[in-house]
Short mmCIF file of C-alpha atoms and ligand atoms in Angstrom, two decimals:
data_model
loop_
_atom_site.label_atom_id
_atom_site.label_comp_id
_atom_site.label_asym_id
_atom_site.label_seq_id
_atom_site.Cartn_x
_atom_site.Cartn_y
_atom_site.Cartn_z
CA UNK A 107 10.16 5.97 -21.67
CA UNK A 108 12.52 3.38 -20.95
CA UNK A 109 11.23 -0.38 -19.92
CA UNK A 110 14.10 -2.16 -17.99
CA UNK A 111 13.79 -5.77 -16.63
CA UNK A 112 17.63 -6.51 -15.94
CA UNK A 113 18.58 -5.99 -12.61
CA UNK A 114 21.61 -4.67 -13.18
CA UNK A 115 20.85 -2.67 -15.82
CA UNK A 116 18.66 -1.12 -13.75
CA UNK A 117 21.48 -0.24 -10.86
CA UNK A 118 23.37 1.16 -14.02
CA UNK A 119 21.27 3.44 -15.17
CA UNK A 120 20.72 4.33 -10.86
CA UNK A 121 24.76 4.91 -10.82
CA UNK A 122 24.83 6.72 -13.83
CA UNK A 123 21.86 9.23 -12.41
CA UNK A 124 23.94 9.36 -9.15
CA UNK A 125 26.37 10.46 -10.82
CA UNK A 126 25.35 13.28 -12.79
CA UNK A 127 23.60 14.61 -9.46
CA UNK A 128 19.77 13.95 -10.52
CA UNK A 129 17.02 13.68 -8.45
CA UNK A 130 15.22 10.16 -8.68
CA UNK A 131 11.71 9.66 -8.05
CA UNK A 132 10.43 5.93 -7.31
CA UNK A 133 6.85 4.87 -6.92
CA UNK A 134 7.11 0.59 -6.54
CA UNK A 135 3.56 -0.63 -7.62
CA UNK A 136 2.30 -4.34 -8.18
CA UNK A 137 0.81 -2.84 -11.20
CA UNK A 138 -3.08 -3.16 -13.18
CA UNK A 139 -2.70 0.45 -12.49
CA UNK A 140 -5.99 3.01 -12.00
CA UNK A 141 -6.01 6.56 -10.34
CA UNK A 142 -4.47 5.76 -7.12
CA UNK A 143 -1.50 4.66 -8.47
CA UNK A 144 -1.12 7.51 -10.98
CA UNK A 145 -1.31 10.23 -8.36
CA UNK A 146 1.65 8.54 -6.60
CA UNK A 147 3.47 8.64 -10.28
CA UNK A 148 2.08 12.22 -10.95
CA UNK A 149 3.64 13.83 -7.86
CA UNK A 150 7.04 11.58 -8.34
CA UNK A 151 7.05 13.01 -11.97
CA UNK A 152 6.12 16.66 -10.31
CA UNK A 153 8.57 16.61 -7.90
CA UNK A 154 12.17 14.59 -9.47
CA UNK A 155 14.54 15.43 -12.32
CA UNK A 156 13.32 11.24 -12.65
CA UNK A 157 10.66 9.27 -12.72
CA UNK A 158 11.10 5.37 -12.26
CA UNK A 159 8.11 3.26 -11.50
CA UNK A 160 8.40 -0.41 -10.65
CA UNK A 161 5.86 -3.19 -12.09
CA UNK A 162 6.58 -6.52 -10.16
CA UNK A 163 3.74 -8.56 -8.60
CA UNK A 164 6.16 -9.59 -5.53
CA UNK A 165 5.36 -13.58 -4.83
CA UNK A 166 7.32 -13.67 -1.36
CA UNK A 167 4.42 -10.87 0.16
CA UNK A 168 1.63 -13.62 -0.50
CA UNK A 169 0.30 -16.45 1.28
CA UNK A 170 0.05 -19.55 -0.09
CA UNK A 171 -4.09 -19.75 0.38
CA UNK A 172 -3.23 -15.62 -1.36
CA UNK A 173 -4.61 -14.36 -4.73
CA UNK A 174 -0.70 -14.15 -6.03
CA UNK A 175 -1.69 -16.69 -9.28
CA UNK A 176 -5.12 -15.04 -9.95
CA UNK A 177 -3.85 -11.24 -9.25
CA UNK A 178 -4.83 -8.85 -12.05
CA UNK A 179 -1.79 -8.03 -14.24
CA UNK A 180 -1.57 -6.24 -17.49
CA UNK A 181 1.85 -4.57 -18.29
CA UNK A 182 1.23 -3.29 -21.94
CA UNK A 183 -1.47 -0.75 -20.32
CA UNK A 184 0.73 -0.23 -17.44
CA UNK A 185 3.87 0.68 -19.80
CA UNK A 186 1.04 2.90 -21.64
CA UNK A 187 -0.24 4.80 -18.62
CA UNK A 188 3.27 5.28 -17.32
CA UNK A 189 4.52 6.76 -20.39
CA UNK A 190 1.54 9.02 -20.73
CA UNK A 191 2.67 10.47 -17.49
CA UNK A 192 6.17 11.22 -18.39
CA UNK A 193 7.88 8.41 -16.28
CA UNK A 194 11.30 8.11 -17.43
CA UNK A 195 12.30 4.46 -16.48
CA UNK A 196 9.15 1.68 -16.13
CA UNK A 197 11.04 -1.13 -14.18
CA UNK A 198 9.15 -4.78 -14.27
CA UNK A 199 11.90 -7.50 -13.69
CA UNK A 200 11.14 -11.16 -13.68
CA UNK A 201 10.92 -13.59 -10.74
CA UNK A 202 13.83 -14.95 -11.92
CA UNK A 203 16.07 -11.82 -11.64
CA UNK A 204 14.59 -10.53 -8.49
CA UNK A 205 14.80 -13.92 -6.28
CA UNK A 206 17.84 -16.15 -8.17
CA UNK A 207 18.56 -19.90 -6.85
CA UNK A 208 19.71 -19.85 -3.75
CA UNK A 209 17.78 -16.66 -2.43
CA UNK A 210 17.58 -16.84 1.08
CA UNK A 211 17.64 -13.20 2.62
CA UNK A 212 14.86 -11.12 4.04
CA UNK A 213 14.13 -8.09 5.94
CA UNK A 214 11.89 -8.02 9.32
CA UNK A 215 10.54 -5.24 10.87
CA UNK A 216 9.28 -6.86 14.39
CA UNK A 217 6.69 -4.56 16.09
CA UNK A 218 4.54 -2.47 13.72
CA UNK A 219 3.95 -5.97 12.21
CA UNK A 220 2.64 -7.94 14.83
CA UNK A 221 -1.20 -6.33 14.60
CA UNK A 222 -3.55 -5.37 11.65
CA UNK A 223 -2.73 -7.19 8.83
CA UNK A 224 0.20 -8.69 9.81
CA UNK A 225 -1.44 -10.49 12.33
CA UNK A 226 -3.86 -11.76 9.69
CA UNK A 227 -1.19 -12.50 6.96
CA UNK A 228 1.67 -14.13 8.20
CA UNK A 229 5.39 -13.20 6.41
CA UNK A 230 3.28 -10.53 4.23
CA UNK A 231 5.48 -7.69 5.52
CA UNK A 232 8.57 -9.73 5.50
CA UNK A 233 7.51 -10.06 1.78
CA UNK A 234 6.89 -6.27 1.43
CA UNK A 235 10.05 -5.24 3.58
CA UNK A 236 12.39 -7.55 1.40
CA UNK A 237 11.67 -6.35 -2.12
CA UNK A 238 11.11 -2.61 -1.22
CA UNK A 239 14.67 -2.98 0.36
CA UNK A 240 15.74 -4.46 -3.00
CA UNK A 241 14.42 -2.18 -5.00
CA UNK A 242 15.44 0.66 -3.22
CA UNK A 243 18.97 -0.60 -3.71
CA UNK A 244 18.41 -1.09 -7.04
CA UNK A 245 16.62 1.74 -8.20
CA UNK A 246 18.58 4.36 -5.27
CA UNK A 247 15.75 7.20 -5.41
CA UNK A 248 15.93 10.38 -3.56
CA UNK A 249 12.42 9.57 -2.93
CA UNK A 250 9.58 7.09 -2.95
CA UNK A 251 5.76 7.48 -3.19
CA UNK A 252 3.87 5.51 -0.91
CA UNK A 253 -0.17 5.61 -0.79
CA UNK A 254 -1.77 5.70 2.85
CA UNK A 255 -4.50 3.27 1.87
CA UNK A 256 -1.83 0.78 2.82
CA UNK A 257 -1.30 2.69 5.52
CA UNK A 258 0.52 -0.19 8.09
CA UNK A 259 2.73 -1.13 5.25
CA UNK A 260 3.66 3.06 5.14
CA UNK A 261 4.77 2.99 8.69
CA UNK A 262 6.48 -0.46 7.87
CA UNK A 263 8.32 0.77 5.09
CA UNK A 264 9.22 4.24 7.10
CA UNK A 265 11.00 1.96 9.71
CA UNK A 266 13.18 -0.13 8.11
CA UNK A 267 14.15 3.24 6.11
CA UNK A 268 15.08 4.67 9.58
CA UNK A 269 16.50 1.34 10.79
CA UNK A 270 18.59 0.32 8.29
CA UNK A 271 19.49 4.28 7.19
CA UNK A 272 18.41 3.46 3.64
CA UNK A 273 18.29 7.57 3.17
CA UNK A 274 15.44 7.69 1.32
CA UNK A 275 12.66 9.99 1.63
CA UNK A 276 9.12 8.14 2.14
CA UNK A 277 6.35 10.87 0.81
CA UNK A 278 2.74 9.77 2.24
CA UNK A 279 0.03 10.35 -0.52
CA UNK A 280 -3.72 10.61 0.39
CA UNK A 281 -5.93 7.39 -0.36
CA UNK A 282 -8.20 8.23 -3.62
CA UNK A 283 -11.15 7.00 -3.95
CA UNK A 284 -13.95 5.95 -6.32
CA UNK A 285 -16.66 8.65 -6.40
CA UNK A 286 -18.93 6.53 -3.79
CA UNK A 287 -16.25 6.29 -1.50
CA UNK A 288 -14.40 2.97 -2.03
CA UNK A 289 -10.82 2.99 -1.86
CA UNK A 290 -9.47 2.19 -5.42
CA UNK A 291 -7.68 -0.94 -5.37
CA UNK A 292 -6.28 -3.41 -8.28
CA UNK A 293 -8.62 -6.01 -5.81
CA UNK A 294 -11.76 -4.17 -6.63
CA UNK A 295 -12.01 -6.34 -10.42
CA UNK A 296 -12.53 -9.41 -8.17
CA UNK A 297 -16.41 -7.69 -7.02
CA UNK A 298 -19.82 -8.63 -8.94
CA UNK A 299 -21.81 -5.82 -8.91
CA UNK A 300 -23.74 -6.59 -5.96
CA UNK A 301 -20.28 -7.03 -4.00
CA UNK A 302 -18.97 -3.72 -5.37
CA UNK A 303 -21.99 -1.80 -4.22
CA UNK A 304 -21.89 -3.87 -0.44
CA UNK A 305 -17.95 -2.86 -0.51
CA UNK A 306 -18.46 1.29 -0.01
CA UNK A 307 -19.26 0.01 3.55
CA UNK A 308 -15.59 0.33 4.82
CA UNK A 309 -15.97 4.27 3.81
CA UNK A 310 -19.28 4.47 5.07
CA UNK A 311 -18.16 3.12 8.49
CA UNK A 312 -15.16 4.97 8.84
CA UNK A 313 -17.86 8.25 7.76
CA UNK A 314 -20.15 7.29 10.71
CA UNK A 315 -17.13 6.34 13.12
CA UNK A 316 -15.99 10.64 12.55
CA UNK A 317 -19.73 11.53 13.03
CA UNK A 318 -19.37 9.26 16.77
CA UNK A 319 -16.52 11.13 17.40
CA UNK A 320 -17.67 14.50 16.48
CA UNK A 321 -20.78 13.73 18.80
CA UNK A 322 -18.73 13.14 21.64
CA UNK A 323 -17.77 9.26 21.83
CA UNK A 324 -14.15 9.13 23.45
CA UNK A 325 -14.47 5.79 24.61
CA UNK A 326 -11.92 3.62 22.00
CA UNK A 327 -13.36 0.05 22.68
CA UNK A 328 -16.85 1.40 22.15
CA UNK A 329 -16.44 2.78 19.23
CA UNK A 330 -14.60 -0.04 17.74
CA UNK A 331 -17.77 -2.25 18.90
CA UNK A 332 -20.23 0.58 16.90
CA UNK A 333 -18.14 0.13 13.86
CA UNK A 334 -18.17 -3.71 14.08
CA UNK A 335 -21.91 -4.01 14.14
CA UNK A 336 -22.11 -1.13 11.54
CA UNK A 337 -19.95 -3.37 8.87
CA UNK A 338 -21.71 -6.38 10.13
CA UNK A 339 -24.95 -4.93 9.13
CA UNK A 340 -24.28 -5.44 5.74
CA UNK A 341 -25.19 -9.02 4.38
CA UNK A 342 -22.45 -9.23 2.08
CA UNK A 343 -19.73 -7.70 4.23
CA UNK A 344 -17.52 -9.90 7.31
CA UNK A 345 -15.25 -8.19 9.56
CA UNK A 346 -11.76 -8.92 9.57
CA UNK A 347 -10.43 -6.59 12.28
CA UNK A 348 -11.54 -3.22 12.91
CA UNK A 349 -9.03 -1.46 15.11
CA UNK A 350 -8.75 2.14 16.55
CA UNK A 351 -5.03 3.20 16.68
CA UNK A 352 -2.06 5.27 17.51
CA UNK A 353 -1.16 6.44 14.01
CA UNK A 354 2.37 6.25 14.35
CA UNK A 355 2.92 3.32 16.46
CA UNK A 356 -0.01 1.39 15.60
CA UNK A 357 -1.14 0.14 18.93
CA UNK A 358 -4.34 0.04 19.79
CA UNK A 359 -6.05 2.90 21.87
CA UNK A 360 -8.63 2.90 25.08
CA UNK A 361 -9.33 6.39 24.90
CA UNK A 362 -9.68 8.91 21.75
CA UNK A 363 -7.54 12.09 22.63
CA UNK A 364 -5.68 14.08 19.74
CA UNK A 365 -5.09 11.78 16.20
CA UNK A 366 -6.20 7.91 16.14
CA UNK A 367 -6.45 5.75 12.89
CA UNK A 368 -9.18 3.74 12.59
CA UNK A 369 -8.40 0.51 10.99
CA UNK A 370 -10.32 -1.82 9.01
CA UNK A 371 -10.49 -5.14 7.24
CA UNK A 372 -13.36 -6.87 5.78
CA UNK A 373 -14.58 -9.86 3.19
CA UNK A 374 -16.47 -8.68 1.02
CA UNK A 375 -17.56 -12.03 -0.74
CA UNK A 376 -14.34 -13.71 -0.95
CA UNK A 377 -11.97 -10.79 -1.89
CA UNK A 378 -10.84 -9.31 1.43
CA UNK A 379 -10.95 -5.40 1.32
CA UNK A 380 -8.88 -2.51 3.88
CA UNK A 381 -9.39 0.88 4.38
CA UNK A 382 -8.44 3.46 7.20
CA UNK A 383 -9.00 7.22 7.98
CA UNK A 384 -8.07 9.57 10.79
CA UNK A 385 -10.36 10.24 14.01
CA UNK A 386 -9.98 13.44 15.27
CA UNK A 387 -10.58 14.42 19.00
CA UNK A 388 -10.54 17.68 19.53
P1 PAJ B 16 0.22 -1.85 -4.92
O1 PAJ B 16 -0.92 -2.46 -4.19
O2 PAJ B 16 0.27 -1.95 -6.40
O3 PAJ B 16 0.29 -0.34 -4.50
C1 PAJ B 16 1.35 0.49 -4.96
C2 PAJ B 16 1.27 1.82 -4.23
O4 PAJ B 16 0.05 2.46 -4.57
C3 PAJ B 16 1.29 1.65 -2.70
O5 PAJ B 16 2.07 2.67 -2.11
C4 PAJ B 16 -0.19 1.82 -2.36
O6 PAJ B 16 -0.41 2.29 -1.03
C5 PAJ B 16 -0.61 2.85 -3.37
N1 PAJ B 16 -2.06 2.83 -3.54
C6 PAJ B 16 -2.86 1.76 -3.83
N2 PAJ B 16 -4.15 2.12 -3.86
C7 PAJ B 16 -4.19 3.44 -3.57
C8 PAJ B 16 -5.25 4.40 -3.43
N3 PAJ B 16 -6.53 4.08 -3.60
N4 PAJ B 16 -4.91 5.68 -3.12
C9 PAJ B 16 -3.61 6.02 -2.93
N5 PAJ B 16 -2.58 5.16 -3.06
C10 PAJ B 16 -2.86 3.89 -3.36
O7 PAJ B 16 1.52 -1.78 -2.23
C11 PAJ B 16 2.02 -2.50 -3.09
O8 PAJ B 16 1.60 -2.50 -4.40
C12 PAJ B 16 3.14 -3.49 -2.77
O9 PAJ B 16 3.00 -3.96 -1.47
C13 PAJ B 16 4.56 -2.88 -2.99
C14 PAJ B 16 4.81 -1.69 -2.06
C15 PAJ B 16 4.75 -2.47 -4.44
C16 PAJ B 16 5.63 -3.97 -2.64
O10 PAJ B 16 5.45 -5.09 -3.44
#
């Protein structure tokens, strides 16, 4: 494996692959990788003549009250993991390369931002939109691995591919989770032990939001308001938003008819958790 940090040596090695007609795989991470991460890398190793993973903790998606200082980073066991899984190209470029003197051009996508967590983190997916632009550009995959546990940024990222004809495939991959149901996140090293066993609440409410469903609740606001007091119930949880959802469009639903997403943010402590998971009305 190959660890690149130049820009343009980066877009070289893209043009060269071009070139010769290979299929390029891309799964862009923020790194401190565990298992959610690798089955994005997995399948783009699986499925490409190429495998390039990018490692850059992306300062313009964070707020400045964020965790961008204090996020967990550790690229020697990132560089390890990927080469394990038979990534060709690890790409972690400096802040320096990636936003020069002078940078001063971003990408917005206007509606499936406004709710959810872009309501709650202002410029986040102008952050997000912006370097997975760039790094498509850079890197020019075939494809690019993108985990539904961030499941606005997915439909985010899927729209400005469409929008701006970017012509690159977007492959959803399932959330994996820890064995009790938590949603594996790099975040998850911020919980005390206490906090990490309060934090299986998100799965636990999305668990008992299906069993509503399954029981005959149709009734969207109502259901948001069950799962609310539900999350609320535990001491060391606070809701951020819990929202019931068209899963393409994002807006919110009154009625449950077909496929919703159920939505959900929460503190748990100070380190502010999401999860999500279909609703199915049959
Ligand atoms: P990061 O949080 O490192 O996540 C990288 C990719 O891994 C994203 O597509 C994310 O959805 C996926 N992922 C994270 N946890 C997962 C889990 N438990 N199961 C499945 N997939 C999971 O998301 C980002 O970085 C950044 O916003 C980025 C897209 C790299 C832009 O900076």
């Amino acid at each position: 494996m190959e660890v690149i940090t130049r820009v343009a040596e980066m877009q070289a090695r893209a043009r060269q692959w071009r070139q010769e007609g290979k299929q390029v795989g891309f799964v862009p991470t923020m790194g401190y990788f565990h298992q959610g991460h690798l089955s994005l890398i997995r399948r783009a190793v699986q499925e490409n003549d190429l495998a390039v993973v990018s490692v850059y903790v992306n300062p313009t998606q964070f707020g400045p009250q964020e965790d961008f200082h204090r996020y967990p980073r550790d690229l020697e066991r990132d560089i390890r993991l990927a080469e394990e899984e038979g990534v060709h190209v690890l790409f972690a470029p400096s802040d320096a390369e990636m936003y020069p003197q002078g940078y001063q051009t971003y990408v917005e996508v206007t509606e499936l931002t406004q709710g959810l967590c872009g309501a709650r983190r202002p410029g986040h997916f102008r952050g997000v939109a912006t370097v997975v632009a760039k790094l498509f550009h850079i890197v020019q995959p075939t494809r690019a691995y993108f985990g539904e546990k961030d499941y606005q940024q997915l439909r985010v990222v899927e729209r400005m591919v469409r929008d701006l004809n970017l012509g690159v495939e977007i492959v959803p991959m399932p959330i994996v989770r820890e064995s009790d149901g938590l949603a594996m996140s790099s975040r998850n090293v911020y919980l005390s032990p206490e906090e990490r066993r309060a934090a299986t609440v998100l799965y636990r409410a999305w668990k008992a939001a299906q069993e509503w469903v399954a029981q005959g609740e149709r009734d969207a606001p109502r259901l948001r308001e069950k799962v609310v007091r539900f999350i609320e119930a535990e001491p060391l949880a606070r809701v951020d938003y819990v929202e019931i959802v068209d899963p393409l469009t994002l807006e919110p639903l009154e009625r449950l008819e077909g496929e919703a997403r159920l939505m959900l943010a929460a503190f748990v402590g100070s380190t502010r958790l999401i999860d999500n998971g279909p609703l199915t009305a049959t």
